[in-house]
Amino acid sequence: MAELSANIAAAARPRAGKGAQLWKDPRLLGLLSVIIGLGLWELAADSFSALILPPPSAVLARFFDPAFLPRLLGALGYSLGALVVGFGLALGLALPLGVVLGRSPTLHRMFDPLINAIYAIPPVAFVPFLIIWFGLFFEGRVALVFMMCFFDILVVVIAGSRDVRRSLVDVGRSFGASRGQCLRLVVFPALTPFLFAALRVGSARAINGMITAELFFAAANLGQIMKRSTQAFDTASALAVVVTICLLGLAAQTAIQLLERRLLSWHLRG
């Protein structure tokens, strides 16, 4: 009997270990958080009318509506155009500028007060000026996306450039590396984790800028669907747009995380 009990206990230990490892799986925990969120939403919706807070099932039904879904996807495609152009311009300018300002103490001391002053201004405050300078349509929306994410990316890249240890550069120079080679072989690899942080922060801010522009400028694309839905008291359709934006942000963050894990396996823990 004692030997049988010992065998049963030994067989149960690996299963318990597998169960503990299963609960540490980030994908399972992420799915669990979504399920809990939907459950809380469903419970909260029972306390209100569908006009004020529709249940998740009503919002999900919009994605299977043959009259609504093509309009939503078409609007999303046009919205992504302004998002990609604005975010690309912000990255193309903020990355090299951040490296230059971060690696030059003189330039950093000169421009840091100006950057901090502008960074403290809410980007929405620039909307009247952007309308005057770029108009109400595509160019204006691109400009607001650029304004929403440029300084976030710039600040992170400057911080990363200043974080590179002087000793690493000195080691490179001791082996005969030129200034350009030190920048390419030492500074950029050490800066890469901050670049991915800038990508994550900047992409989220760019998506915020995309939908903000479509609500504050001429109503178009996703913003137009939201405005017309609220005017028609169709709360489920408006929330379907919000869910679409959430899924877009989640997809962007997941793609950046996967790329970071592939390229920075030496840096990430766990």
Short mmCIF file of C-alpha atoms in Angstrom, two decimals:
data_model
loop_
_atom_site.label_atom_id
_atom_site.label_comp_id
_atom_site.label_asym_id
_atom_site.label_seq_id
_atom_site.Cartn_x
_atom_site.Cartn_y
_atom_site.Cartn_z
CA MET A 1 0.00 0.00 0.00
CA ALA A 2 2.82 2.40 0.87
CA GLU A 3 4.54 1.68 -2.47
CA LEU A 4 1.26 2.29 -4.35
CA SER A 5 0.78 5.65 -2.59
CA ALA A 6 4.33 6.65 -3.47
CA ASN A 7 3.78 5.81 -7.15
CA ILE A 8 0.56 7.83 -7.24
CA ALA A 9 2.28 10.82 -5.66
CA ALA A 10 5.20 10.58 -8.09
CA ALA A 11 2.82 10.45 -11.06
CA ALA A 12 0.91 13.49 -9.80
CA ARG A 13 3.95 15.74 -9.43
CA PRO A 14 4.68 16.31 -13.15
CA ARG A 15 1.03 17.04 -13.83
CA ALA A 16 0.99 19.70 -11.13
CA GLY A 17 4.18 21.15 -12.62
CA LYS A 18 2.63 21.27 -16.09
CA GLY A 19 -0.44 22.98 -14.68
CA ALA A 20 1.69 25.60 -12.96
CA GLN A 21 3.62 26.20 -16.19
CA LEU A 22 0.36 26.48 -18.10
CA TRP A 23 -0.81 29.28 -15.86
CA LYS A 24 2.45 31.13 -16.52
CA ASP A 25 1.81 31.13 -20.28
CA PRO A 26 1.38 34.83 -21.26
CA ARG A 27 -0.96 33.93 -24.12
CA LEU A 28 -3.29 32.07 -21.77
CA LEU A 29 -3.20 34.89 -19.25
CA GLY A 30 -3.90 37.42 -22.01
CA LEU A 31 -6.87 35.40 -23.25
CA LEU A 32 -8.11 35.08 -19.68
CA SER A 33 -7.97 38.85 -19.20
CA VAL A 34 -10.03 39.37 -22.37
CA ILE A 35 -12.63 36.85 -21.20
CA ILE A 36 -12.85 38.53 -17.79
CA GLY A 37 -13.19 41.94 -19.44
CA LEU A 38 -15.99 40.73 -21.70
CA GLY A 39 -17.74 39.14 -18.73
CA LEU A 40 -17.59 42.36 -16.73
CA TRP A 41 -18.85 44.27 -19.77
CA GLU A 42 -21.77 41.86 -20.13
CA LEU A 43 -22.66 42.24 -16.44
CA ALA A 44 -22.47 46.02 -16.63
CA ALA A 45 -24.61 46.08 -19.80
CA ASP A 46 -27.40 44.24 -17.96
CA SER A 47 -27.78 47.26 -15.68
CA PHE A 48 -28.29 49.75 -18.53
CA SER A 49 -30.34 50.01 -21.68
CA ALA A 50 -28.79 49.00 -24.99
CA LEU A 51 -28.85 52.67 -26.02
CA ILE A 52 -26.42 53.60 -23.23
CA LEU A 53 -24.24 50.48 -23.08
CA PRO A 54 -24.92 47.66 -25.55
CA PRO A 55 -23.73 44.17 -24.57
CA PRO A 56 -20.70 42.60 -26.29
CA SER A 57 -23.01 40.32 -28.30
CA ALA A 58 -24.68 43.37 -29.92
CA VAL A 59 -21.32 44.88 -30.81
CA LEU A 60 -20.05 41.56 -32.17
CA ALA A 61 -23.14 41.29 -34.35
CA ARG A 62 -22.06 44.46 -36.18
CA PHE A 63 -18.94 42.68 -37.44
CA PHE A 64 -21.18 40.09 -39.12
CA ASP A 65 -23.57 42.67 -40.57
CA PRO A 66 -23.14 42.58 -44.39
CA ALA A 67 -24.21 46.22 -44.60
CA PHE A 68 -21.87 47.49 -41.88
CA LEU A 69 -18.71 45.38 -42.19
CA PRO A 70 -17.66 46.43 -45.76
CA ARG A 71 -18.13 50.09 -44.80
CA LEU A 72 -16.04 49.58 -41.67
CA LEU A 73 -13.22 47.81 -43.51
CA GLY A 74 -13.18 50.41 -46.29
CA ALA A 75 -12.98 53.24 -43.76
CA LEU A 76 -10.22 51.42 -41.89
CA GLY A 77 -8.18 51.09 -45.09
CA TYR A 78 -8.34 54.84 -45.79
CA SER A 79 -7.54 55.61 -42.13
CA LEU A 80 -4.46 53.41 -42.26
CA GLY A 81 -3.12 55.50 -45.15
CA ALA A 82 -2.84 58.63 -43.00
CA LEU A 83 -1.54 56.54 -40.09
CA VAL A 84 1.27 54.92 -42.09
CA VAL A 85 2.41 58.16 -43.73
CA GLY A 86 2.35 60.20 -40.51
CA PHE A 87 4.03 57.51 -38.43
CA GLY A 88 6.64 56.86 -41.12
CA LEU A 89 7.54 60.56 -41.32
CA ALA A 90 7.80 60.78 -37.53
CA LEU A 91 10.11 57.74 -37.39
CA GLY A 92 12.24 58.94 -40.29
CA LEU A 93 12.85 62.30 -38.61
CA ALA A 94 12.82 61.46 -34.89
CA LEU A 95 15.24 58.50 -34.99
CA PRO A 96 18.28 60.24 -36.53
CA LEU A 97 17.52 63.53 -34.77
CA GLY A 98 17.24 61.76 -31.41
CA VAL A 99 20.57 60.01 -31.91
CA VAL A 100 22.31 63.26 -32.84
CA LEU A 101 20.84 65.20 -29.92
CA GLY A 102 21.50 62.35 -27.49
CA ARG A 103 25.13 61.83 -28.48
CA SER A 104 26.05 65.54 -28.50
CA PRO A 105 26.06 67.12 -25.02
CA THR A 106 26.19 70.62 -26.52
CA LEU A 107 23.19 70.09 -28.80
CA HIS A 108 21.29 68.36 -26.01
CA ARG A 109 21.77 71.27 -23.61
CA MET A 110 20.80 73.69 -26.36
CA PHE A 111 17.59 72.03 -27.55
CA ASP A 112 16.39 70.10 -24.49
CA PRO A 113 14.42 73.08 -23.00
CA LEU A 114 12.72 73.70 -26.35
CA ILE A 115 11.79 70.02 -26.79
CA ASN A 116 10.42 69.81 -23.25
CA ALA A 117 8.38 72.99 -23.72
CA ILE A 118 6.78 71.78 -26.95
CA TYR A 119 6.33 68.24 -25.59
CA ALA A 120 4.26 69.62 -22.71
CA ILE A 121 1.70 71.11 -25.13
CA PRO A 122 -1.23 68.77 -25.89
CA PRO A 123 -1.12 67.94 -29.62
CA VAL A 124 -4.84 68.73 -29.90
CA ALA A 125 -3.93 72.37 -29.19
CA PHE A 126 -2.23 72.44 -32.60
CA VAL A 127 -5.42 71.42 -34.43
CA PRO A 128 -6.51 75.00 -35.36
CA PHE A 129 -3.05 75.73 -36.77
CA LEU A 130 -2.86 72.42 -38.63
CA ILE A 131 -6.22 73.17 -40.23
CA ILE A 132 -4.91 76.54 -41.42
CA TRP A 133 -1.59 75.13 -42.64
CA PHE A 134 -2.67 71.79 -44.13
CA GLY A 135 -6.46 71.87 -44.51
CA LEU A 136 -9.15 69.52 -43.28
CA PHE A 137 -8.36 66.40 -45.25
CA PHE A 138 -5.52 63.93 -45.80
CA GLU A 139 -2.59 66.32 -45.31
CA GLY A 140 -4.06 67.70 -42.09
CA ARG A 141 -4.70 64.21 -40.69
CA VAL A 142 -1.14 63.15 -41.54
CA ALA A 143 0.19 66.26 -39.80
CA LEU A 144 -1.74 65.51 -36.60
CA VAL A 145 -0.57 61.88 -36.57
CA PHE A 146 2.97 63.20 -36.96
CA MET A 147 2.54 65.68 -34.11
CA MET A 148 0.99 63.05 -31.83
CA CYS A 149 3.89 60.60 -32.06
CA PHE A 150 6.99 62.58 -33.11
CA PHE A 151 7.98 63.97 -29.71
CA ASP A 152 7.23 60.70 -27.89
CA ILE A 153 9.62 58.88 -30.20
CA LEU A 154 12.19 61.68 -30.02
CA VAL A 155 12.28 61.77 -26.21
CA VAL A 156 12.74 57.99 -25.93
CA VAL A 157 15.51 57.90 -28.55
CA ILE A 158 17.35 60.80 -26.91
CA ALA A 159 17.17 59.02 -23.55
CA GLY A 160 18.47 55.82 -25.14
CA SER A 161 21.34 57.60 -26.89
CA ARG A 162 22.42 59.22 -23.65
CA ASP A 163 22.17 55.88 -21.85
CA VAL A 164 24.90 54.25 -23.95
CA ARG A 165 27.89 53.88 -21.62
CA ARG A 166 30.99 55.84 -22.48
CA SER A 167 33.13 52.80 -21.65
CA LEU A 168 31.57 50.86 -24.56
CA VAL A 169 32.57 53.58 -27.02
CA ASP A 170 36.06 53.76 -25.50
CA VAL A 171 36.50 50.02 -26.01
CA GLY A 172 35.55 50.40 -29.67
CA ARG A 173 38.02 53.24 -30.15
CA SER A 174 40.76 51.29 -28.39
CA PHE A 175 40.42 48.68 -31.16
CA GLY A 176 40.87 51.36 -33.80
CA ALA A 177 37.21 51.94 -34.73
CA SER A 178 36.42 55.28 -36.31
CA ARG A 179 33.64 57.56 -35.08
CA GLY A 180 31.27 56.21 -37.71
CA GLN A 181 32.15 52.60 -36.90
CA CYS A 182 31.60 53.22 -33.18
CA LEU A 183 28.21 54.69 -34.00
CA ARG A 184 27.27 51.73 -36.22
CA LEU A 185 28.81 48.88 -34.24
CA VAL A 186 28.51 50.09 -30.64
CA VAL A 187 25.95 52.86 -30.22
CA PHE A 188 23.20 51.50 -32.47
CA PRO A 189 23.18 47.95 -30.99
CA ALA A 190 23.13 49.38 -27.45
CA LEU A 191 20.34 51.73 -28.49
CA THR A 192 18.15 49.03 -30.09
CA PRO A 193 16.03 48.26 -26.95
CA PHE A 194 15.13 51.94 -26.75
CA LEU A 195 14.22 51.96 -30.44
CA PHE A 196 11.69 49.21 -29.85
CA ALA A 197 10.34 51.13 -26.84
CA ALA A 198 9.98 54.16 -29.11
CA LEU A 199 8.17 52.04 -31.70
CA ARG A 200 5.69 50.76 -29.11
CA VAL A 201 4.97 54.19 -27.65
CA GLY A 202 4.93 55.91 -31.04
CA SER A 203 2.59 53.40 -32.70
CA ALA A 204 0.04 53.76 -29.90
CA ARG A 205 0.22 57.55 -30.11
CA ALA A 206 -0.05 57.41 -33.91
CA ILE A 207 -3.28 55.41 -33.69
CA ASN A 208 -4.61 57.96 -31.20
CA GLY A 209 -3.69 60.71 -33.63
CA MET A 210 -5.40 58.92 -36.52
CA ILE A 211 -8.80 58.71 -34.84
CA THR A 212 -8.43 62.14 -33.20
CA ALA A 213 -7.81 63.73 -36.59
CA GLU A 214 -10.87 62.06 -38.08
CA LEU A 215 -13.03 63.38 -35.24
CA PHE A 216 -11.64 66.93 -35.04
CA PHE A 217 -11.06 67.56 -38.75
CA ALA A 218 -13.62 66.89 -41.49
CA ALA A 219 -15.45 63.73 -40.41
CA ALA A 220 -14.12 60.92 -42.57
CA ASN A 221 -13.47 57.20 -42.51
CA LEU A 222 -13.72 55.71 -39.00
CA GLY A 223 -14.47 59.10 -37.46
CA GLN A 224 -17.36 59.59 -39.83
CA ILE A 225 -18.84 56.20 -38.91
CA MET A 226 -18.58 57.07 -35.22
CA LYS A 227 -20.22 60.48 -35.66
CA ARG A 228 -23.06 59.16 -37.81
CA SER A 229 -23.63 56.26 -35.42
CA THR A 230 -23.89 58.54 -32.41
CA GLN A 231 -26.20 60.89 -34.29
CA ALA A 232 -28.44 57.90 -35.09
CA PHE A 233 -28.18 56.68 -31.44
CA ASP A 234 -26.57 53.48 -32.77
CA THR A 235 -24.24 52.91 -29.83
CA ALA A 236 -23.35 49.37 -30.90
CA SER A 237 -21.91 50.59 -34.22
CA ALA A 238 -19.92 53.33 -32.48
CA LEU A 239 -18.50 50.79 -30.05
CA ALA A 240 -17.67 48.49 -32.98
CA VAL A 241 -15.39 51.25 -34.29
CA VAL A 242 -13.81 51.57 -30.84
CA VAL A 243 -13.23 47.80 -30.72
CA THR A 244 -11.67 47.97 -34.20
CA ILE A 245 -9.24 50.62 -32.98
CA CYS A 246 -8.42 48.46 -29.95
CA LEU A 247 -7.72 45.46 -32.19
CA LEU A 248 -5.54 47.61 -34.45
CA GLY A 249 -3.49 48.79 -31.48
CA LEU A 250 -3.23 45.26 -30.11
CA ALA A 251 -2.07 43.93 -33.49
CA ALA A 252 0.58 46.67 -33.77
CA GLN A 253 1.91 46.07 -30.26
CA THR A 254 1.96 42.29 -30.76
CA ALA A 255 3.86 42.60 -34.03
CA ILE A 256 6.47 44.87 -32.41
CA GLN A 257 6.83 42.49 -29.45
CA LEU A 258 7.33 39.49 -31.75
CA LEU A 259 9.95 41.38 -33.75
CA GLU A 260 11.66 42.45 -30.53
CA ARG A 261 11.79 38.87 -29.24
CA ARG A 262 13.30 37.69 -32.51
CA LEU A 263 15.93 40.43 -32.80
CA LEU A 264 16.65 41.10 -29.12
CA SER A 265 16.67 37.64 -27.60
CA TRP A 266 19.95 38.60 -25.92
CA HIS A 267 18.27 41.51 -24.15
CA LEU A 268 14.87 40.19 -23.07
CA ARG A 269 14.48 38.24 -19.86
CA GLY A 270 12.23 35.21 -19.42
#
